[in-house]
Amino acid sequence: MKNKLVRFGVSLEGELLRRFDAFIGAEGYSNRSKAIADLIRKEFVTDVFAKGGQVAGAVTIVYDHHSREVVNTLLDIQHDHGGIIISAQHVHLDHDNCLEIIAVKGPGAKVKALADALKSVKGVKHSTLSVTSAGR
Ligand code: NI
C-alpha cells in the first residue's frame, strides 16, 4: 500500500505555476507529478545529509598528475576513510590531469568530512560532492 499513488490538490499563484512549468519543461519533465516527487525527494536527501543520516554520493577531484605529493596525500586520505568508500575510479584526463571519481556511502557528516579533506589538498584543481539517496 505504501507505494500506491495518491492524488492531491495543490493551489499555487498563477505566475509561480507558469514558472514551474517552464522550469520543469526545460529540465525534460513531461508531467508535473514526477517533477514534484523529485523535488520532494531532493529536499529529503538534503535534510538527511544535514542531519548526518545515511547518504550515498560521489566525490570528483581533478588534480595535477605530475605532483607525487598530491597523489600520495589523496591516497592517504582515502585509506583513512575506507569505511565509507565503495569504489574509486581513476581516469587519466590528459597529459597533465587526473580525474578521480570516488563512490561513497555512509553518514552525512563522514561523507562531508572526506569530501572536505580531499578538496583542501594543495594541488587539487577542482572538487565536487554530489549527494544522493542511499535508497531507503
Ligand atoms: Ni592519471
GROMACS .gro file of C-alpha atoms and ligand atoms in nm:
model
  137
    1MET     CA    1   0.000   0.000   0.000
    2LYS     CA    2   0.283   0.241   0.077
    3ASN     CA    3   0.373   0.283  -0.293
    4LYS     CA    4   0.013   0.334  -0.406
    5LEU     CA    5  -0.028   0.661  -0.592
    6VAL     CA    6  -0.242   0.919  -0.414
    7ARG     CA    7  -0.386   1.224  -0.589
    8PHE     CA    8  -0.395   1.554  -0.404
    9GLY     CA    9  -0.481   1.910  -0.497
   10VAL     CA   10  -0.232   2.197  -0.483
   11SER     CA   11  -0.316   2.567  -0.507
   12LEU     CA   12  -0.044   2.796  -0.640
   13GLU     CA   13  -0.023   3.153  -0.764
   14GLY     CA   14  -0.061   3.152  -1.142
   15GLU     CA   15   0.276   3.313  -1.202
   16LEU     CA   16   0.452   3.061  -0.979
   17LEU     CA   17   0.290   2.771  -1.163
   18ARG     CA   18   0.382   2.925  -1.501
   19ARG     CA   19   0.746   2.949  -1.392
   20PHE     CA   20   0.737   2.598  -1.250
   21ASP     CA   21   0.602   2.453  -1.576
   22ALA     CA   22   0.867   2.641  -1.776
   23PHE     CA   23   1.136   2.515  -1.537
   24ILE     CA   24   1.035   2.150  -1.543
   25GLY     CA   25   0.984   2.165  -1.920
   26ALA     CA   26   1.342   2.284  -1.961
   27GLU     CA   27   1.453   2.004  -1.727
   28GLY     CA   28   1.287   1.748  -1.952
   29TYR     CA   29   0.988   1.651  -1.738
   30SER     CA   30   0.675   1.560  -1.932
   31ASN     CA   31   0.440   1.597  -1.635
   32ARG     CA   32   0.424   1.775  -1.301
   33SER     CA   33   0.384   1.465  -1.085
   34LYS     CA   34   0.734   1.326  -1.143
   35ALA     CA   35   0.887   1.674  -1.113
   36ILE     CA   36   0.715   1.739  -0.780
   37ALA     CA   37   0.808   1.393  -0.647
   38ASP     CA   38   1.174   1.455  -0.743
   39LEU     CA   39   1.174   1.796  -0.573
   40ILE     CA   40   1.034   1.641  -0.255
   41ARG     CA   41   1.294   1.362  -0.258
   42LYS     CA   42   1.570   1.619  -0.319
   43GLU     CA   43   1.462   1.808  -0.007
   44PHE     CA   44   1.454   1.482   0.190
   45VAL     CA   45   1.810   1.395   0.078
   46THR     CA   46   1.928   1.746   0.175
   47ASP     CA   47   1.761   1.707   0.514
   48VAL     CA   48   1.906   1.358   0.577
   49PHE     CA   49   2.252   1.484   0.476
   50ALA     CA   50   2.225   1.791   0.703
   51LYS     CA   51   2.121   1.575   0.997
   52GLY     CA   52   2.405   1.327   0.944
   53GLY     CA   53   2.187   1.042   0.820
   54GLN     CA   54   2.284   0.773   0.570
   55VAL     CA   55   2.353   0.903   0.217
   56ALA     CA   56   2.526   0.783  -0.097
   57GLY     CA   57   2.724   1.004  -0.329
   58ALA     CA   58   3.020   1.073  -0.549
   59VAL     CA   59   3.325   1.288  -0.492
   60THR     CA   60   3.507   1.402  -0.805
   61ILE     CA   61   3.853   1.551  -0.797
   62VAL     CA   62   4.076   1.684  -1.071
   63TYR     CA   63   4.443   1.720  -0.991
   64ASP     CA   64   4.787   1.757  -1.139
   65HIS     CA   65   4.922   1.417  -1.234
   66HIS     CA   66   5.282   1.537  -1.206
   67SER     CA   67   5.264   1.620  -0.836
   68ARG     CA   68   5.355   1.300  -0.650
   69GLU     CA   69   5.276   1.474  -0.320
   70VAL     CA   70   4.913   1.529  -0.425
   71VAL     CA   71   4.876   1.170  -0.542
   72ASN     CA   72   5.015   1.033  -0.213
   73THR     CA   73   4.809   1.267   0.006
   74LEU     CA   74   4.488   1.180  -0.179
   75LEU     CA   75   4.562   0.809  -0.136
   76ASP     CA   76   4.637   0.853   0.236
   77ILE     CA   77   4.307   1.036   0.289
   78GLN     CA   78   4.113   0.765   0.105
   79HIS     CA   79   4.275   0.493   0.315
   80ASP     CA   80   4.177   0.682   0.631
   81HIS     CA   81   3.814   0.690   0.513
   82GLY     CA   82   3.798   0.335   0.378
   83GLY     CA   83   3.479   0.257   0.569
   84ILE     CA   84   3.264   0.484   0.356
   85ILE     CA   85   3.436   0.443   0.017
   86ILE     CA   86   3.264   0.190  -0.207
   87SER     CA   87   3.489   0.228  -0.509
   88ALA     CA   88   3.723   0.472  -0.678
   89GLN     CA   89   3.781   0.519  -1.048
   90HIS     CA   90   4.088   0.689  -1.183
   91VAL     CA   91   4.081   0.846  -1.527
   92HIS     CA   92   4.389   0.994  -1.698
   93LEU     CA   93   4.221   1.303  -1.842
   94ASP     CA   94   4.517   1.425  -2.043
   95HIS     CA   95   4.894   1.450  -2.018
   96ASP     CA   96   4.876   1.670  -1.707
   97ASN     CA   97   4.549   1.595  -1.533
   98CYS     CA   98   4.385   1.309  -1.349
   99LEU     CA   99   4.018   1.273  -1.265
  100GLU     CA  100   3.915   1.059  -0.972
  101ILE     CA  101   3.555   0.958  -0.906
  102ILE     CA  102   3.502   0.819  -0.558
  103ALA     CA  103   3.171   0.650  -0.479
  104VAL     CA  104   3.074   0.682  -0.114
  105LYS     CA  105   2.803   0.563   0.120
  106GLY     CA  106   2.772   0.647   0.487
  107PRO     CA  107   2.667   0.904   0.746
  108GLY     CA  108   2.638   1.256   0.601
  109ALA     CA  109   2.896   1.401   0.838
  110LYS     CA  110   3.157   1.140   0.741
  111VAL     CA  111   3.089   1.186   0.369
  112LYS     CA  112   3.130   1.562   0.408
  113ALA     CA  113   3.450   1.519   0.612
  114LEU     CA  114   3.601   1.305   0.335
  115ALA     CA  115   3.496   1.549   0.061
  116ASP     CA  116   3.634   1.844   0.260
  117ALA     CA  117   3.965   1.667   0.325
  118LEU     CA  118   4.009   1.583  -0.044
  119LYS     CA  119   3.922   1.928  -0.180
  120SER     CA  120   4.154   2.108   0.060
  121VAL     CA  121   4.464   1.918  -0.059
  122LYS     CA  122   4.712   2.156  -0.221
  123GLY     CA  123   4.727   2.075  -0.592
  124VAL     CA  124   4.362   1.971  -0.627
  125LYS     CA  125   4.227   2.194  -0.903
  126HIS     CA  126   3.858   2.126  -0.859
  127SER     CA  127   3.641   1.901  -0.648
  128THR     CA  128   3.269   1.835  -0.619
  129LEU     CA  129   3.048   1.636  -0.388
  130SER     CA  130   2.721   1.506  -0.523
  131VAL     CA  131   2.492   1.367  -0.255
  132THR     CA  132   2.204   1.136  -0.330
  133SER     CA  133   1.972   0.899  -0.151
  134ALA     CA  134   2.116   0.581  -0.003
  135GLY     CA  135   1.800   0.424  -0.137
  136ARG     CA  136   1.590   0.399   0.178
  137NI      NI  137   4.605   0.960  -1.405
   0.00000   0.00000   0.00000
